[in-house]
CSV table of C-alpha atoms in Angstrom, one decimal:
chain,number,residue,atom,x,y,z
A,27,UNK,CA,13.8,-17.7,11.7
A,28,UNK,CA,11.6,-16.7,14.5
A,29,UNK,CA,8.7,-15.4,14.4
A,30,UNK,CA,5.8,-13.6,16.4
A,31,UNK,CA,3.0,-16.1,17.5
A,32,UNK,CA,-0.3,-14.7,17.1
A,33,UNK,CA,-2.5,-14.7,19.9
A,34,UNK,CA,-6.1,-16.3,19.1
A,35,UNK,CA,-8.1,-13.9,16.6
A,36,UNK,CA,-11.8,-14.2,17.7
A,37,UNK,CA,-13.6,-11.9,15.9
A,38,UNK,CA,-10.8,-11.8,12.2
A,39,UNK,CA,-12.6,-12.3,9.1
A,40,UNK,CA,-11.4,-15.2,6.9
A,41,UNK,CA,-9.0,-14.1,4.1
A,42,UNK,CA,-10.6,-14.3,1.3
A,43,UNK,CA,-12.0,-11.3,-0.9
A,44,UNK,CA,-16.1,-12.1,0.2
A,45,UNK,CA,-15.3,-11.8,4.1
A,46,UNK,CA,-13.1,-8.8,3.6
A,47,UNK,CA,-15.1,-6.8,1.2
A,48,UNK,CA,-17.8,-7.1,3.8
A,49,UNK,CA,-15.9,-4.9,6.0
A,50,UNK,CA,-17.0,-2.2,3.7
A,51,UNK,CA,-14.0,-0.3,3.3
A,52,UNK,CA,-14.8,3.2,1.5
A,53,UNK,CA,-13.4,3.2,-2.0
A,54,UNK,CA,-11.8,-0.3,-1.7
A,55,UNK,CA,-12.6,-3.6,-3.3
A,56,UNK,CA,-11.0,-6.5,-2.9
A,57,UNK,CA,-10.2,-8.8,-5.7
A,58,UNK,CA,-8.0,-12.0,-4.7
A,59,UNK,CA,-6.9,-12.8,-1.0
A,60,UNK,CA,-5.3,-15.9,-0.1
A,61,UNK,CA,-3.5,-17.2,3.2
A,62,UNK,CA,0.3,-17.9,2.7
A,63,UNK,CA,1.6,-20.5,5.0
A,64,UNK,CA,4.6,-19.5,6.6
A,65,UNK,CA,8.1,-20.6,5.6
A,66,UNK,CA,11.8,-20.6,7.0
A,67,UNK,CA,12.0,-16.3,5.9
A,68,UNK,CA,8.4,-15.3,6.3
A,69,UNK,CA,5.8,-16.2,8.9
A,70,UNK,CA,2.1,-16.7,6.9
A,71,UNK,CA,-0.2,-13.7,5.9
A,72,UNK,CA,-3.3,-13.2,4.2
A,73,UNK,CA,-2.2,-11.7,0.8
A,74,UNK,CA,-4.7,-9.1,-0.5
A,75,UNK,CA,-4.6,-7.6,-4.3
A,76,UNK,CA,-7.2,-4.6,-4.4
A,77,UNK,CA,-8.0,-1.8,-6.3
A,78,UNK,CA,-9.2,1.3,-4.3
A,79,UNK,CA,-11.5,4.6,-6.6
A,80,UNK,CA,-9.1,7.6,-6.4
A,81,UNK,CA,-10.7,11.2,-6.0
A,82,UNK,CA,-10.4,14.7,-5.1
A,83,UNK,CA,-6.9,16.6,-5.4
A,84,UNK,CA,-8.7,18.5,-8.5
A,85,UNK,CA,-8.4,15.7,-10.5
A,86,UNK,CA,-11.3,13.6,-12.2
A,87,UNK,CA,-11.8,10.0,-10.4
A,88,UNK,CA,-9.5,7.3,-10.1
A,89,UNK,CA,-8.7,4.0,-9.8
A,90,UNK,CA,-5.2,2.4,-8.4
A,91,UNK,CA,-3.9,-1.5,-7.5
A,92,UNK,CA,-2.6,-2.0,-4.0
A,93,UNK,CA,-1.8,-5.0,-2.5
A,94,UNK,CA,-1.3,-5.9,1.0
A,95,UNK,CA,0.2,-8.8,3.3
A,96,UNK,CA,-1.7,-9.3,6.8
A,97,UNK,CA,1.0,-11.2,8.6
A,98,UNK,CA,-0.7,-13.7,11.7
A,99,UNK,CA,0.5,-11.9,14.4
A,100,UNK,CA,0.3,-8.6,13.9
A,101,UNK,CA,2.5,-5.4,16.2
A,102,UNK,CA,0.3,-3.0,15.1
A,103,UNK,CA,2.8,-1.4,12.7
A,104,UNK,CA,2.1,-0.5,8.9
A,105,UNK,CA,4.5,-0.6,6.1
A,106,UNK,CA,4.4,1.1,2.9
A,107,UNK,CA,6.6,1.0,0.2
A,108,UNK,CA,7.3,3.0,-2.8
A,109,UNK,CA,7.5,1.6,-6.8
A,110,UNK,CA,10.4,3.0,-8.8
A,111,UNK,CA,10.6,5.0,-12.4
A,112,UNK,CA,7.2,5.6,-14.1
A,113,UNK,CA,5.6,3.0,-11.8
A,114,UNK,CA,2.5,0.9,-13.2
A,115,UNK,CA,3.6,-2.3,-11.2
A,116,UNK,CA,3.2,-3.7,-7.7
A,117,UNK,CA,6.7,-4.6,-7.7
A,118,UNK,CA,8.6,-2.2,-4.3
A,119,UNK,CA,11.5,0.0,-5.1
A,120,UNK,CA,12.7,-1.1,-1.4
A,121,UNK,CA,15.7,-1.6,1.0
A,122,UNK,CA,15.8,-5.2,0.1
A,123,UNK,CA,16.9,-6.2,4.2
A,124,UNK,CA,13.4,-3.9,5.0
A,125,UNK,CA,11.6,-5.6,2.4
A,126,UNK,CA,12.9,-9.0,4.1
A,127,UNK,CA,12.0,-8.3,7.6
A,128,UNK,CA,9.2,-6.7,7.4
A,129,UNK,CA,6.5,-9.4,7.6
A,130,UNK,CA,8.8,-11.6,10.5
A,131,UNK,CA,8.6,-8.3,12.7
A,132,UNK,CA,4.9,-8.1,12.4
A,133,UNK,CA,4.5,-5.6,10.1
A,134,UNK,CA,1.5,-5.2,7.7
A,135,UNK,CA,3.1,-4.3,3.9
A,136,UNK,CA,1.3,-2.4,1.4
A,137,UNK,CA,2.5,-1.3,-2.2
A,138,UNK,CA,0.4,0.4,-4.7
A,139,UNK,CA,1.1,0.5,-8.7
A,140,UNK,CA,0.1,4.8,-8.7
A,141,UNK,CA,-2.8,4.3,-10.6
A,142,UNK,CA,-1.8,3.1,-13.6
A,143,UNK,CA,-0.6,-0.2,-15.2
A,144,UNK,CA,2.7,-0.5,-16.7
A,145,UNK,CA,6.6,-1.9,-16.9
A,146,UNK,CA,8.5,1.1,-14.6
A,147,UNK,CA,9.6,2.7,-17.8
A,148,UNK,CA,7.3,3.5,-20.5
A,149,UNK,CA,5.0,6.9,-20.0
A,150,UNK,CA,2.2,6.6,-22.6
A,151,UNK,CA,-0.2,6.1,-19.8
A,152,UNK,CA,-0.1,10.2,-19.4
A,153,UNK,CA,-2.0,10.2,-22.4
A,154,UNK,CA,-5.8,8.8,-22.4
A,155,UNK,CA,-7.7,8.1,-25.5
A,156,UNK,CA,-7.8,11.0,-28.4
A,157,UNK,CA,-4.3,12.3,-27.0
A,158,UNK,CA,-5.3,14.4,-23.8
A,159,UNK,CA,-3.8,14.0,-20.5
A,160,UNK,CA,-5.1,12.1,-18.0
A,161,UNK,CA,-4.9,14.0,-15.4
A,162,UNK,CA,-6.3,11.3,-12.7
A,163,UNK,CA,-3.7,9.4,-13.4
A,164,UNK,CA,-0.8,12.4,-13.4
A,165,UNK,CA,-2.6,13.1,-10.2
A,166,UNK,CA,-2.7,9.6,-8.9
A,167,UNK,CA,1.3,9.3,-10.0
A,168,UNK,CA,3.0,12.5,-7.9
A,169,UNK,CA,0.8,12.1,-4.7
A,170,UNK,CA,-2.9,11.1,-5.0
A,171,UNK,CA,-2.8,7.2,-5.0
A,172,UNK,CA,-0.1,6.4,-2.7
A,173,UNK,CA,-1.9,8.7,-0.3
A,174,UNK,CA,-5.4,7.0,-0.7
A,175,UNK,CA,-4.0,3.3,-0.6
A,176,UNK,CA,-2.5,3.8,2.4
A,177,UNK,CA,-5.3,5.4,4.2
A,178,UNK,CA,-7.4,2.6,2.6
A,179,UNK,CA,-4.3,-0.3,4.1
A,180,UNK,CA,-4.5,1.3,7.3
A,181,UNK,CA,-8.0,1.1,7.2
A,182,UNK,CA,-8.4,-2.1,5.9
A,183,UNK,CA,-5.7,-3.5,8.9
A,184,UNK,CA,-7.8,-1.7,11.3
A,185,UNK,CA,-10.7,-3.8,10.4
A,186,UNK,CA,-9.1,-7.0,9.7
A,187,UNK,CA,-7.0,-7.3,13.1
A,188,UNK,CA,-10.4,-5.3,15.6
A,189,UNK,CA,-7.9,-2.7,16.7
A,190,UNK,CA,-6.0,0.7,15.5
A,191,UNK,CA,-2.5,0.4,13.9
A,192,UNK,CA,0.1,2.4,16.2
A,193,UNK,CA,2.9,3.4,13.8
A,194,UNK,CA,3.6,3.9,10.5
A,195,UNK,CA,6.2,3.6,7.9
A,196,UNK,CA,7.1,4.7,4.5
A,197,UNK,CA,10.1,3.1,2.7
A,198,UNK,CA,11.3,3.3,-1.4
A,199,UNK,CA,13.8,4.8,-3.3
A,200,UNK,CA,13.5,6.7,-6.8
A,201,UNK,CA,9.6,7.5,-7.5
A,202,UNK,CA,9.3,5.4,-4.7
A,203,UNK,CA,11.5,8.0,-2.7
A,204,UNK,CA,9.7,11.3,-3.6
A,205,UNK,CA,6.2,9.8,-2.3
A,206,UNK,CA,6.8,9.5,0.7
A,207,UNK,CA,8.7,13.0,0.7
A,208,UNK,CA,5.9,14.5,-1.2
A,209,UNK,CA,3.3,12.6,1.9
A,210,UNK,CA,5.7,14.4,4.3
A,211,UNK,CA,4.7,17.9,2.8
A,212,UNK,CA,1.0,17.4,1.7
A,213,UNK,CA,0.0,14.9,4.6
A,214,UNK,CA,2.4,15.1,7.5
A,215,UNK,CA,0.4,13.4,9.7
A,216,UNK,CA,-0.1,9.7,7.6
A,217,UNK,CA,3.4,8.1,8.4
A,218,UNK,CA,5.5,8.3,11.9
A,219,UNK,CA,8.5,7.4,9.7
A,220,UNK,CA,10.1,8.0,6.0
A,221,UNK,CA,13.0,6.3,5.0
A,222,UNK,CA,13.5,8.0,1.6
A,223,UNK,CA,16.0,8.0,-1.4
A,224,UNK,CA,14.6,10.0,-3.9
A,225,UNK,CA,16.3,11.0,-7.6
A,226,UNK,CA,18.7,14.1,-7.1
């Protein structure tokens, strides 16, 4: 396959999580980051796993995963996808030809678990300890954290690669379909694009 060749990158920050946290992104820590060489699908990329603090929204404070791939050469495009069902993982409920092609077109991809670990199907996350709900993470599961973690991916690109992203995507189906639907009403200005397929 062929790939985008990156042009030298003076001023880019080694990939690992000490040179990146000390871009002091608000809210975001980073806890691995590795390169990834390249192979015959997918070109290399610094892979990120972070956690970002979730607030506001009327909700108490939160915490949700998101994890990124920097590709080398980078077209100034960002790439979200949704998770499917009751979400908890970092595991996209994507267009598997998007999902594919992503990277090789110079895409940044970013996927967040909602704020809340778990296996896609089980719920008992809505209730924190003593039985109450928790609302930051019912808050972080309809809107909050998808919204956050790709402010905070945007941001962190932004800083990694020295200049501004350009466009912005939002792909996933099932839960992963009605974020970005619920982004286009709440936020309408975060993505350029939604490619949606959300429960009926």
């Amino acid at each position: 396959a062929a790939f985008l060749t990156a042009a030298p990158a003076l001023a880019r920050p080694e990939c690992n999580p000490i040179a990146l946290n000390a871009l002091h992104i608000p809210g975001v820590e980073i806890i691995q980051a590795a390169l990834v060489a390249a192979t015959a699908d997918t070109p290399a990329f610094c892979g990120v796993q972070a956690t970002i603090v979730t607030q506001g929204e009327g909700a108490p404070n939160g915490s949700a995963r998101i994890a990124l791939q920097l590709p080398d050469a980078w077209t100034q495009r960002f790439f979200f996808m949704g998770v499917g069902g009751n979400a908890g993982t970092l595991t996209p409920a994507v267009n598997a030809t998007d999902r594919a092609q992503a990277l090789g077109k110079g895409y940044v991809t970013a996927v967040t678990d909602t704020g809340h670990i778990g296996n896609g199907t089980d719920a008992s996350w809505v209730r924190a300890v003593g039985g109450k709900r928790d609302e930051a993470k019912i808050a972080d599961f309809f809107h909050r954290a998808a919204h956050l973690a790709a402010l905070a991916g945007k941001a962190l690109a932004k800083a990694y690669y020295a200049e501004p992203g350009q466009h912005a995507y939002f792909d996933g189906c099932s839960t992963g379909g009605r974020l970005p639907l619920e982004e286009a009403e709440r936020y309408p200005p975060t993505f350029d694009g939604i490619f949606a397929a959300a429960p009926n």
